[in-house]
Tab-separated table of C-alpha atoms and ligand atoms in Angstrom:
chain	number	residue	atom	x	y	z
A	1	UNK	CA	12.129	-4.538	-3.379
A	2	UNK	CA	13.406	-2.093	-5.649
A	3	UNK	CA	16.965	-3.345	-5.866
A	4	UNK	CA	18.299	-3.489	-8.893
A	5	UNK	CA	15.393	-2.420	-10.898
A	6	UNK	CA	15.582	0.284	-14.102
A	7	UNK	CA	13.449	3.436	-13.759
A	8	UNK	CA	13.489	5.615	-16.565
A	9	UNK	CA	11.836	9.362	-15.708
A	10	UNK	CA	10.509	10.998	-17.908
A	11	UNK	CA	10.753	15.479	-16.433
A	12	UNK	CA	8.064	17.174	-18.570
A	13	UNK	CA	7.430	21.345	-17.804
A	14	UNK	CA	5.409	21.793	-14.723
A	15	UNK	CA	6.007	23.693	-11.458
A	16	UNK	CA	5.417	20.243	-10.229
A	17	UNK	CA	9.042	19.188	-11.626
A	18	UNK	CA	10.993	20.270	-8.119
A	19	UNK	CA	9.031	17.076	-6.354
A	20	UNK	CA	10.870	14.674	-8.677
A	21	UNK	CA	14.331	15.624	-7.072
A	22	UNK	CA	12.480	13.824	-3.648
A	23	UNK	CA	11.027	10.650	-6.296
A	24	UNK	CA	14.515	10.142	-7.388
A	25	UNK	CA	15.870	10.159	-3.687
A	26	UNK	CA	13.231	7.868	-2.493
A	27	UNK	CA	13.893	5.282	-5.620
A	28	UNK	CA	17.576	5.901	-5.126
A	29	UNK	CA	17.573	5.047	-1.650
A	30	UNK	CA	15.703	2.031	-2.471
A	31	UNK	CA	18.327	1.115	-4.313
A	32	UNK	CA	16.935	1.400	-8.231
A	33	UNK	CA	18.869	2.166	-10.840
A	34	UNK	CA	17.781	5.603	-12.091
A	35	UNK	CA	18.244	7.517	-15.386
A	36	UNK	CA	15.852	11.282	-16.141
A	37	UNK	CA	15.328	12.167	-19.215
A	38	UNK	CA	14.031	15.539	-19.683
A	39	UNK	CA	11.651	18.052	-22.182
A	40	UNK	CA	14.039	21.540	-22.919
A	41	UNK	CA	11.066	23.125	-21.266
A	42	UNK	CA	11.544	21.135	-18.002
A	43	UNK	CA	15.213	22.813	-17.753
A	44	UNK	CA	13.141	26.080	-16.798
A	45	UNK	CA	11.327	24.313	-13.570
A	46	UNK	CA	14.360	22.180	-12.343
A	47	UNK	CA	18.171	21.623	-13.469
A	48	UNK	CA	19.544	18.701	-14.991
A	49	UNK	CA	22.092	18.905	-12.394
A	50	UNK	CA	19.970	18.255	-9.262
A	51	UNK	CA	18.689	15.452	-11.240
A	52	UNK	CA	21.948	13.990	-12.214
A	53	UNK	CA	23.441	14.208	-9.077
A	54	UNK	CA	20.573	12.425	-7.352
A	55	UNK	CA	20.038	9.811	-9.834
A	56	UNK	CA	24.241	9.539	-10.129
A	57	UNK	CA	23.289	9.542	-13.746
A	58	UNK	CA	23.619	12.034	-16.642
A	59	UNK	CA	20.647	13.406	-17.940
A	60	UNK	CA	19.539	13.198	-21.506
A	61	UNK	CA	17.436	15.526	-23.018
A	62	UNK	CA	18.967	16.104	-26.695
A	63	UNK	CA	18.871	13.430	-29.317
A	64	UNK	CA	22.654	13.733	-29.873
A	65	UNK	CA	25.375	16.062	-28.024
A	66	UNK	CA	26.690	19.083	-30.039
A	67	UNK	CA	30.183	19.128	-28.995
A	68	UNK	CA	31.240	15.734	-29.863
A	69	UNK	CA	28.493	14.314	-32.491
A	70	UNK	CA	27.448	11.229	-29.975
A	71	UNK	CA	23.613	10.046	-30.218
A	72	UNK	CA	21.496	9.351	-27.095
A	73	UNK	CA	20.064	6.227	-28.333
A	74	UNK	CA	16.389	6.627	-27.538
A	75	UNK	CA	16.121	3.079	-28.353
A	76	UNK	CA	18.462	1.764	-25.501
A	77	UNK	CA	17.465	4.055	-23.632
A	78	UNK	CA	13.427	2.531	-23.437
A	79	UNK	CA	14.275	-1.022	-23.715
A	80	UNK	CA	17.153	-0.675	-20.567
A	81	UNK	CA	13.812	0.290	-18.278
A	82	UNK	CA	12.043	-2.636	-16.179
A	83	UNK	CA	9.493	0.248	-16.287
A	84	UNK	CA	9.225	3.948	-17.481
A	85	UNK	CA	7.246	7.223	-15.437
A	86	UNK	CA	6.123	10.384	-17.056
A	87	UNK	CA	6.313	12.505	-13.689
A	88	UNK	CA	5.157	15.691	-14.083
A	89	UNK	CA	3.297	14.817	-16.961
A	90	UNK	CA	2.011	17.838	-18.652
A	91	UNK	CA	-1.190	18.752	-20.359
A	92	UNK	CA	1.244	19.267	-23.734
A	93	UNK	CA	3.154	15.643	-23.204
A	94	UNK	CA	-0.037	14.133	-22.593
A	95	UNK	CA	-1.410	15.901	-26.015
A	96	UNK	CA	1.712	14.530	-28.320
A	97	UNK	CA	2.406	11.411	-26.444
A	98	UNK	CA	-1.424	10.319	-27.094
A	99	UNK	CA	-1.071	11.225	-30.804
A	100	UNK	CA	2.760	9.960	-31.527
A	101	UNK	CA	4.498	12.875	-31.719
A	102	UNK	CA	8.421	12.715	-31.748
A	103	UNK	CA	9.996	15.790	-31.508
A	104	UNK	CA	12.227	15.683	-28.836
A	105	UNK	CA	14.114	12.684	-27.600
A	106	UNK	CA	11.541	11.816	-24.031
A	107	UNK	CA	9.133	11.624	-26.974
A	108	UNK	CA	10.975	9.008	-29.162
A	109	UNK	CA	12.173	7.283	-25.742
A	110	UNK	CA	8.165	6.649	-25.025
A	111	UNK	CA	7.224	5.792	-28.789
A	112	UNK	CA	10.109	2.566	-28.477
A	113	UNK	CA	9.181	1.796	-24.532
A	114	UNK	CA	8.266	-1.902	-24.287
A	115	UNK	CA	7.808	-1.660	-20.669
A	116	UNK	CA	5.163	-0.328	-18.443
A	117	UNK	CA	4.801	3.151	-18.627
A	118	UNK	CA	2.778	5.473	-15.906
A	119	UNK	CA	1.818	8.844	-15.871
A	120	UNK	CA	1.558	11.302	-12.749
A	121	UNK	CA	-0.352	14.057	-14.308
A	122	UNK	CA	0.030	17.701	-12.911
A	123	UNK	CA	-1.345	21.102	-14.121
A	124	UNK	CA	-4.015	23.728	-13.448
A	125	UNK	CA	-7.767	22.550	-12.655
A	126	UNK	CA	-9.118	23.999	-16.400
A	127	UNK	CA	-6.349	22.389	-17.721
A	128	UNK	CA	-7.085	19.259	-16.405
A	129	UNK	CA	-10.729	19.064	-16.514
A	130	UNK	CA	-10.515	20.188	-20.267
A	131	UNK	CA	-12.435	17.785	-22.370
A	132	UNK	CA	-9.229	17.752	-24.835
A	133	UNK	CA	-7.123	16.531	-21.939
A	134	UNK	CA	-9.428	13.995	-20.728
A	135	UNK	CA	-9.488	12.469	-23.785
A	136	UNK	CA	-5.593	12.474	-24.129
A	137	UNK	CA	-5.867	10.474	-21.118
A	138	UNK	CA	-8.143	8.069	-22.105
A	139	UNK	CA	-6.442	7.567	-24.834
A	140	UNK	CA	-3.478	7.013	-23.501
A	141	UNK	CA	-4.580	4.783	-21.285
A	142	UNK	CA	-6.249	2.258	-23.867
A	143	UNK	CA	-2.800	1.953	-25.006
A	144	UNK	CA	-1.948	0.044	-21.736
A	145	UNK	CA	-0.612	3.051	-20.065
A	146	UNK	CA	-1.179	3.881	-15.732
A	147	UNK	CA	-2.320	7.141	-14.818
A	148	UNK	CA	-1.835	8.014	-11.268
A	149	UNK	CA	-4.819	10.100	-10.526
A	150	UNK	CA	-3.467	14.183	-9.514
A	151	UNK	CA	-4.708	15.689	-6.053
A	152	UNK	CA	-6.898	17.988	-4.903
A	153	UNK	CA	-5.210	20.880	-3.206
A	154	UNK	CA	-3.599	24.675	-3.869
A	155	UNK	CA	-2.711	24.698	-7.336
A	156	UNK	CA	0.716	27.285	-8.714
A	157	UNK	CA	-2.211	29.291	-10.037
A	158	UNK	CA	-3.715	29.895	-6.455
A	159	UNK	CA	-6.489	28.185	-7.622
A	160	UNK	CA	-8.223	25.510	-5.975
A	161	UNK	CA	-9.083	22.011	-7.500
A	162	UNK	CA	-8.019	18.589	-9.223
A	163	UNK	CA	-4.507	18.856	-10.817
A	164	UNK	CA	-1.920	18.303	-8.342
A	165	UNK	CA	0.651	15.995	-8.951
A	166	UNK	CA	0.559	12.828	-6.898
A	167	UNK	CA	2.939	13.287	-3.980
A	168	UNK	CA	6.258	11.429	-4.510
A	169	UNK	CA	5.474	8.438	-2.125
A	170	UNK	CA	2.749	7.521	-3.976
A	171	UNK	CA	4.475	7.582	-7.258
A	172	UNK	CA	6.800	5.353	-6.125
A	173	UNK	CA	4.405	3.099	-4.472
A	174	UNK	CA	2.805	2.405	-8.251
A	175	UNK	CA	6.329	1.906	-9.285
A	176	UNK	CA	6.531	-0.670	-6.926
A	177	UNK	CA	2.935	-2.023	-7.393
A	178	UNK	CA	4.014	-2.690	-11.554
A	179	UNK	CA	7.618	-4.333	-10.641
A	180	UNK	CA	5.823	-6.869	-8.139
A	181	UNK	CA	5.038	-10.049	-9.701
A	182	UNK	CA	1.466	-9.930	-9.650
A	183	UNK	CA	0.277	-13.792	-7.779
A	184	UNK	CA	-2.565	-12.941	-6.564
A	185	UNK	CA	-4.165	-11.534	-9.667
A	186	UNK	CA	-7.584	-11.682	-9.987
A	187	UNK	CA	-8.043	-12.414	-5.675
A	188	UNK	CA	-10.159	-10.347	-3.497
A	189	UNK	CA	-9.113	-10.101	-0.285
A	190	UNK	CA	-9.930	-8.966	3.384
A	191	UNK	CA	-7.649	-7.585	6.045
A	192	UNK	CA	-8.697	-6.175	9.343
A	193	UNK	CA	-6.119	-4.446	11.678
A	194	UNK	CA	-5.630	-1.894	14.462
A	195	UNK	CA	-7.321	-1.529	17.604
A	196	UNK	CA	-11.040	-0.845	18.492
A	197	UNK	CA	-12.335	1.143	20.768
A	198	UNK	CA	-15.447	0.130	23.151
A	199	UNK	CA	-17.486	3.033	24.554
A	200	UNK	CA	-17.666	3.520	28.174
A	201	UNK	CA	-19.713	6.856	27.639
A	202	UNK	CA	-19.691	9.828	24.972
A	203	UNK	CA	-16.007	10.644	26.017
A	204	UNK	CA	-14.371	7.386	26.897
A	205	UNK	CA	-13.769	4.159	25.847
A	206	UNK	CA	-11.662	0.878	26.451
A	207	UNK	CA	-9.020	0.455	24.003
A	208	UNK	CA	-5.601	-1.291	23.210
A	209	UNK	CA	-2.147	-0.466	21.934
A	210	UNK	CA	-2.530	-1.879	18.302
A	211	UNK	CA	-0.840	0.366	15.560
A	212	UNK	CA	-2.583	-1.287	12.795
A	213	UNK	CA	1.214	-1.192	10.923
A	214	UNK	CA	1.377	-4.696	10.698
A	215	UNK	CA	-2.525	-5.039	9.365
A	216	UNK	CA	-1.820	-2.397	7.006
A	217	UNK	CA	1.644	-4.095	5.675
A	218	UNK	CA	-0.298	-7.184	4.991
A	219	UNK	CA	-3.098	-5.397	2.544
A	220	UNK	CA	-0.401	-3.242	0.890
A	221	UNK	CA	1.398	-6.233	0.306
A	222	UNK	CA	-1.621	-8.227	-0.958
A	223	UNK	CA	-2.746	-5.364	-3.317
A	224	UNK	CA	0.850	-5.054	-4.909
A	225	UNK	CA	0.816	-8.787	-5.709
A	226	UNK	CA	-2.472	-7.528	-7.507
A	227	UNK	CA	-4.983	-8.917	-5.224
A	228	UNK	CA	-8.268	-6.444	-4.496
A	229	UNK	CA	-8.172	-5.880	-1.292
A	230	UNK	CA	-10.925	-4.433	1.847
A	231	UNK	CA	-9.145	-2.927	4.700
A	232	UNK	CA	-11.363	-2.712	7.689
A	233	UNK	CA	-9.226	-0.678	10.311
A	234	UNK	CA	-9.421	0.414	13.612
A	235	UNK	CA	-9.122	4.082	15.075
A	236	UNK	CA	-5.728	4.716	13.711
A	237	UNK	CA	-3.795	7.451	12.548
A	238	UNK	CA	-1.699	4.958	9.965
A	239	UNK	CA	-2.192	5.941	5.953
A	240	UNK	CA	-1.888	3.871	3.063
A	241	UNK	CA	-0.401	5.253	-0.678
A	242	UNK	CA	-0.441	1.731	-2.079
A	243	UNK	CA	-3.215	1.704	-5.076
A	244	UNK	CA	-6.026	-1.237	-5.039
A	245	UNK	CA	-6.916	-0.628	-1.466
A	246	UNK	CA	-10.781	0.000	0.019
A	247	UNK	CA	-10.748	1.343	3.217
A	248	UNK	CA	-13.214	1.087	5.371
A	249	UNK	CA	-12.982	2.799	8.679
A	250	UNK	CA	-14.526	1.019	12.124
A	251	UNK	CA	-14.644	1.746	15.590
A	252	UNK	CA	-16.041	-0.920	17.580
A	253	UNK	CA	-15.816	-4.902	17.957
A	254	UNK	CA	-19.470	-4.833	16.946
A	255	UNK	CA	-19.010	-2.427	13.723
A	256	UNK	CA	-15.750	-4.737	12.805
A	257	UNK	CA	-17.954	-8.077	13.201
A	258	UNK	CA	-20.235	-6.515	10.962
A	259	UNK	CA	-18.037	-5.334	8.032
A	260	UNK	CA	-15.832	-7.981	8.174
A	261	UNK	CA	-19.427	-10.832	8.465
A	262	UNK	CA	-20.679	-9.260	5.242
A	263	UNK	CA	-17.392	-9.006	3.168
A	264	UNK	CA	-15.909	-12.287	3.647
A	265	UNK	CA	-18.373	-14.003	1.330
A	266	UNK	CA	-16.990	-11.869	-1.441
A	267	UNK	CA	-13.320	-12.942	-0.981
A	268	UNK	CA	-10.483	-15.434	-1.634
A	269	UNK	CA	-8.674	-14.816	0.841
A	270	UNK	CA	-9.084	-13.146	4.784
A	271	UNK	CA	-6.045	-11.980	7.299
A	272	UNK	CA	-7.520	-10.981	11.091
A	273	UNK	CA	-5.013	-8.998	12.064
A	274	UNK	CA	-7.068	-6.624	14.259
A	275	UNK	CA	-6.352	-6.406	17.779
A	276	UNK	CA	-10.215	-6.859	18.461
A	277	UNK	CA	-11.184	-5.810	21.964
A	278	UNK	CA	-12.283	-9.126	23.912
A	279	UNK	CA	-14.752	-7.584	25.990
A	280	UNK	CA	-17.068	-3.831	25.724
A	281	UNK	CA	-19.062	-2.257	28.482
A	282	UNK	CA	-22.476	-3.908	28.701
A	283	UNK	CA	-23.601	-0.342	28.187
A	284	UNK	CA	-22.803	2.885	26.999
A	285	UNK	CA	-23.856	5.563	29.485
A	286	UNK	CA	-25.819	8.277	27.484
A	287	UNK	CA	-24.116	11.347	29.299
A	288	UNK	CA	-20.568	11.858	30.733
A	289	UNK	CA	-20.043	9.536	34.310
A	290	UNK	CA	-19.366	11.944	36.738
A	291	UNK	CA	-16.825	11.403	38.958
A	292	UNK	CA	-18.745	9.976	42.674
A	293	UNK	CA	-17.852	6.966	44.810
A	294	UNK	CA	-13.833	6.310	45.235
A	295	UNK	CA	-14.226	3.326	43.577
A	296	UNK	CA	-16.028	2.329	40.643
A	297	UNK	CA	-16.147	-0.836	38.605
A	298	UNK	CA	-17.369	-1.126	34.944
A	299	UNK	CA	-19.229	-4.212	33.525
A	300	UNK	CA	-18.041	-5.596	30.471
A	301	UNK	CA	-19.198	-8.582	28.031
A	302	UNK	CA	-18.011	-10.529	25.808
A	303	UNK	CA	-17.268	-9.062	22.116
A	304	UNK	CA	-17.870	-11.506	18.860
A	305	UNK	CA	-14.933	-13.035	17.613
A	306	UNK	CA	-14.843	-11.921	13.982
A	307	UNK	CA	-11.930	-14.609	13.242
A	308	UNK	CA	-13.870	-17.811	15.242
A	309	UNK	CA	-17.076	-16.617	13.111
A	310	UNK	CA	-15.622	-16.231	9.653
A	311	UNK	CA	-13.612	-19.942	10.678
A	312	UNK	CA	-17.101	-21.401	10.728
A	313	UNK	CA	-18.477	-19.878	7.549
A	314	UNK	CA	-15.578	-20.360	5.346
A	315	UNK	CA	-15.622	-22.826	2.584
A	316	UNK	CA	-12.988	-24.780	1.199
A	317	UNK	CA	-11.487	-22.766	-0.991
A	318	UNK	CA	-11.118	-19.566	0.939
A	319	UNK	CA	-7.912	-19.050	2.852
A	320	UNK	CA	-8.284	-17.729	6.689
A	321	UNK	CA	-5.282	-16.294	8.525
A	322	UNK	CA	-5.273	-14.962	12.167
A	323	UNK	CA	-3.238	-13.603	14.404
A	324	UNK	CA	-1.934	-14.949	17.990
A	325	UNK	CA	-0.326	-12.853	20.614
A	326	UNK	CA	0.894	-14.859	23.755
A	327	UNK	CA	3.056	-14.033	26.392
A	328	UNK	CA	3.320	-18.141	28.072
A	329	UNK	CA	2.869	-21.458	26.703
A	330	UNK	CA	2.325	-19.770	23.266
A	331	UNK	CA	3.118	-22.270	20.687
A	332	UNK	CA	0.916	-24.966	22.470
A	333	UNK	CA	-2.033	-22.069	22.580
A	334	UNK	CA	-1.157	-20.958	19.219
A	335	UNK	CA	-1.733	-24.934	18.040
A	336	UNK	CA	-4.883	-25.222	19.834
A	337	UNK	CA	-6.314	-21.087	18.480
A	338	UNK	CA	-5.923	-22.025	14.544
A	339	UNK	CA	-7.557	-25.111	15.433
A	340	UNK	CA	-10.689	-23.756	17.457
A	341	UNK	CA	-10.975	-20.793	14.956
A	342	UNK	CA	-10.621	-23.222	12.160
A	343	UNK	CA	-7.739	-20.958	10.415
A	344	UNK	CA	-5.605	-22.574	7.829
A	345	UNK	CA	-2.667	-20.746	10.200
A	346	UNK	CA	-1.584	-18.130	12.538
A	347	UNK	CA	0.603	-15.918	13.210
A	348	UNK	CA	2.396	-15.694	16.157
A	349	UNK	CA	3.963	-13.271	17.732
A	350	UNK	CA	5.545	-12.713	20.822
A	351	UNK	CA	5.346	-10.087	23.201
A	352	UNK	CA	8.386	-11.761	25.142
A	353	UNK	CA	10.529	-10.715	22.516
A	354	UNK	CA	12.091	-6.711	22.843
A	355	UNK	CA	10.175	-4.235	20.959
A	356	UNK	CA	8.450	-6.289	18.825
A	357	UNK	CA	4.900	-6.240	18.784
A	358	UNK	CA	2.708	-3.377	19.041
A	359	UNK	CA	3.635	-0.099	17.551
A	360	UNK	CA	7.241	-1.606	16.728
A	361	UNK	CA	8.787	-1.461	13.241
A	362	UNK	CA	9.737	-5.107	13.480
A	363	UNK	CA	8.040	-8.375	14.622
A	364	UNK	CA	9.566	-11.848	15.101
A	365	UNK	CA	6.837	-14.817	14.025
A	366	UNK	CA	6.150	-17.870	14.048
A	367	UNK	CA	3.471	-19.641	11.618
A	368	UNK	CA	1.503	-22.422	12.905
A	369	UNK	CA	-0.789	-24.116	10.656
A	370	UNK	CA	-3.490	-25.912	11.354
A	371	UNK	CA	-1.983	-29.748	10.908
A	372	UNK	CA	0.740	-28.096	13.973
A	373	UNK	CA	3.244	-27.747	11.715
A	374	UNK	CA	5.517	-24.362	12.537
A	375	UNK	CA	7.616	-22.066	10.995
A	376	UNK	CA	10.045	-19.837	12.453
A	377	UNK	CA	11.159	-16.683	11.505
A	378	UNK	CA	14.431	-14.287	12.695
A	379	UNK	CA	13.092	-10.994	13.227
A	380	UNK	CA	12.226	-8.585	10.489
A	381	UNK	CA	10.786	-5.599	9.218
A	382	UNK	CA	6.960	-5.721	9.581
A	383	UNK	CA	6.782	-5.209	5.468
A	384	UNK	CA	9.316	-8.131	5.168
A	385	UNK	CA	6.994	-9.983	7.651
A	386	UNK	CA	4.029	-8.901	5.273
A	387	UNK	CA	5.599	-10.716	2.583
A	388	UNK	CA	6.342	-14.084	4.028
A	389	UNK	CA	2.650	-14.311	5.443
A	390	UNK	CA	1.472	-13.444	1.665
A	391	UNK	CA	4.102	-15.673	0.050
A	392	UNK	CA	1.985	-18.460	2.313
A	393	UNK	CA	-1.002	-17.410	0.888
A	394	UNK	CA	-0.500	-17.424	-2.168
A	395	UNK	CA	0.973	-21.385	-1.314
A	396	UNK	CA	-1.683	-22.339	0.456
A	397	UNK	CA	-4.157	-20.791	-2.592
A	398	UNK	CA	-2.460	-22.345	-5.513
A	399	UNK	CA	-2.721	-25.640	-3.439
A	400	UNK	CA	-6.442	-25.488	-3.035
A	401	UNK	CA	-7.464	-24.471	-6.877
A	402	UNK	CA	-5.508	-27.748	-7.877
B	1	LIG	N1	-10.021	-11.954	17.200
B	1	LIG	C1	-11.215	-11.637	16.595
B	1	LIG	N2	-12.265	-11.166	17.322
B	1	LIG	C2	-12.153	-11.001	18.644
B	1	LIG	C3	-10.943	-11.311	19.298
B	1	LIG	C4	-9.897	-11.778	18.538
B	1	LIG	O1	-11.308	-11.784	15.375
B	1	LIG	N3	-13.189	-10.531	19.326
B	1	LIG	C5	-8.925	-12.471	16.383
B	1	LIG	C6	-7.732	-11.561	16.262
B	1	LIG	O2	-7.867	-10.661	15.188
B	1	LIG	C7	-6.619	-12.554	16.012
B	1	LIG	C8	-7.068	-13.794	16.762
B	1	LIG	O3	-8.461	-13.654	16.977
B	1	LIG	O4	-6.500	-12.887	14.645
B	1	LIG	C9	-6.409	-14.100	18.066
B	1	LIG	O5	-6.529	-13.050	18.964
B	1	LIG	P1	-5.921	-13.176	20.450
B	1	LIG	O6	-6.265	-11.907	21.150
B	1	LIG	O7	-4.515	-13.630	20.428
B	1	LIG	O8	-6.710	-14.388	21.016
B	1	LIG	P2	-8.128	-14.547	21.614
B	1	LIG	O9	-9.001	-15.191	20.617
B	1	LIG	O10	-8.611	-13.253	22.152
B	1	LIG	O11	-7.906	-15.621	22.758
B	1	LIG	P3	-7.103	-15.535	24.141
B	1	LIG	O12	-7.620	-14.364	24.869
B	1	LIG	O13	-7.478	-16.828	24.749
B	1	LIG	O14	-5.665	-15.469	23.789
């Protein structure tokens, strides 16, 4: 998604300066065009070179080169960037960007920016709790400006605290969030996925497979095309970097019911992607079951299903999405599921297909809406997957506010 795209970055002095050589890589090998321009006082945390060679462009720091007289036009410089990052940012950039200082040519570049420009803060706790700083920021950011909020960890100082600079992956995840067209601006949506896990007794349960990559590729996807977005998940060990995302961690069929009963009033749109447990022991035995007879059978009951129930609450305008995994007759089943769960489609996917499915990278899908009218896919990348089902949504959203 990145193809093509300008990223200007902007190396200010900070210890945190070496984790841009790993921003440029991952941008690079998303295939962005990348240009650094650097503070002098960045040369002392990280060389040009590194930079250069990993962006495969020089790197400008000087308002004009000494040898032969030539300018670095700051001006074509901003206005070549789809979008601009200030990464480290430090408490002295923040200080003169927020007032419009211009002496040095990172400075001038920001000053003529037209595009979006973030900020990935990162310097000692003090620092960045200091009232002065905090009002930089503020500042900065009435100007239309993103700050990507610093981490808490082990600071250069050896101190402790708020002031780290977001980790690479999420930097470039906001990159990503302000090149995506945002069509779902303005949406609220709801996304369950991964397994759950029914209790047999304190240590036991029964449980499934599910990943919870291809639930969590669908809200990542919805929050970049600027929906707000509720992810109820399942025990799993998947993490997401992608801003506008509320997670909200489950472990049973009855605790996803719940959560996922009470939010879907609240939103536009709803994608069951869960891979709810069908049936839960009747009971949960208090202490461990000790090990007695040679066999032993386990009584289970049905679970509610959260996608049948939100099917008959949902109004007109909301958009319901579910998931369908078959292994025979499954396009007939798949018809007759969006029907019964009153869905305005589902996804199906097939475990008949190799390594697709559960814990794969890749799934190959069919849609089936709810007049029984498919579409097929070739297989994909579960994030390319993400973004068909959400370029539906969108569709099928537009259609209903006319
Ligand atoms: N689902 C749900 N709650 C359940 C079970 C399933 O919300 N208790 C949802 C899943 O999240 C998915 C869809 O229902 O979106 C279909 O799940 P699937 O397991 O394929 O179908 P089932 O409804 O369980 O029906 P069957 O066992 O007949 O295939």
């Amino acid at each position: 998604m990145l193809k093509g795209k300008k990223i200007l970055i902007g190396v200010t002095a900070s210890i945190a300066a070496y984790k841009v050589a790993y921003l440029v890589r991952i941008l690079k090998k998303e295939n962005a065009e990348v240009k650094v321009v650097m503070t002098p006082s960045a040369f002392d945390f990280i060389t040009p070179l590194t930079l250069s060679v990993l962006s495969e462009n020089p790197v400008l720091s000087a308002f004009s080169n000494k040898e032969d007289g030539t300018w670095n036009n700051h001006v074509d410089l901003a206005l070549w960037a789809d979008v601009m990052v200030i990464a480290p940012a430090s408490a002295n950039t923040l200080s003169k960007m927020a007032h419009g200082a211009c002496d040095n040519l990172l400075m001038a570049v920001y000053l003529s920016a037209k595009c979006q420009v973030l900020f990935a803060p990162a310097m000692d706790l003090d620092m960045y709790k200091h009232p002065a700083t905090q009002e930089n920021i503020e500042k900065l950011k009435s100007f239309g400006n993103e700050m990507i909020q610093p981490g808490y960890g082990e600071l250069a100082s050896g101190l402790i605290g708020e002031g780290r600079m977001a980790e690479p992956e999420e930097i470039a995840e906001h990159i990503k969030s302000q090149l995506t067209e945002k069509k779902l601006k303005g949406k609220k949506a709801l996304v369950n996925a991964g397994p759950t896990y029914e209790a047999i007794d304190p240590v036991r349960f029964v449980g499934n497979h599910s990943s919870g990559k291809m639930g969590v590729a669908i809200a990542e996807e919805l929050a970049r095309n600027g929906a707000e977005v509720t992810l109820v998940i399942g025990p799993s060990d998947i993490t997401t970097k992608v801003p506008g995302i509320k997670r909200v961690d489950i472990v049973s069929a009855e605790e996803m019911y719940t959560v996922c009963s009470s939010e879907f009033k609240n939103v536009d749109v709803a994608v069951m992607a869960a891979a709810v447990a069908d049936y839960a022991p009747v009971s949960k035995a208090d202490q461990k079951i000790k090990k007695k007879e040679n066999e032993f059978s386990l009584s289970l009951t049905k679970t509610k299903d959260v996608l049948l129930h939100l099917g008959s609450v949902k109004t007109a305008k909301q958009v319901l999405v579910g998931f369908a995994l078959e292994t025979e007759n499954e396009v007939e089943n798949a018809k007759e599921k969006v029907k019964r769960k009153n869905a305005d489609f589902i996804v199906l996917n097939s475990l008949n297909a190799q390594n697709k499915g559960f814990g794969a990278d890749s799934n190959k899908v069919v849609f089936v809406d709810n007049n029984s009218s498919l579409e097929s896919f070739e297989s994909k990348s579960k994030k390319e997957v993400a973004s068909d089902i959400v370029h539906k949504i969108a569709k099928i959203l537009k259609s209903k506010s006319l």
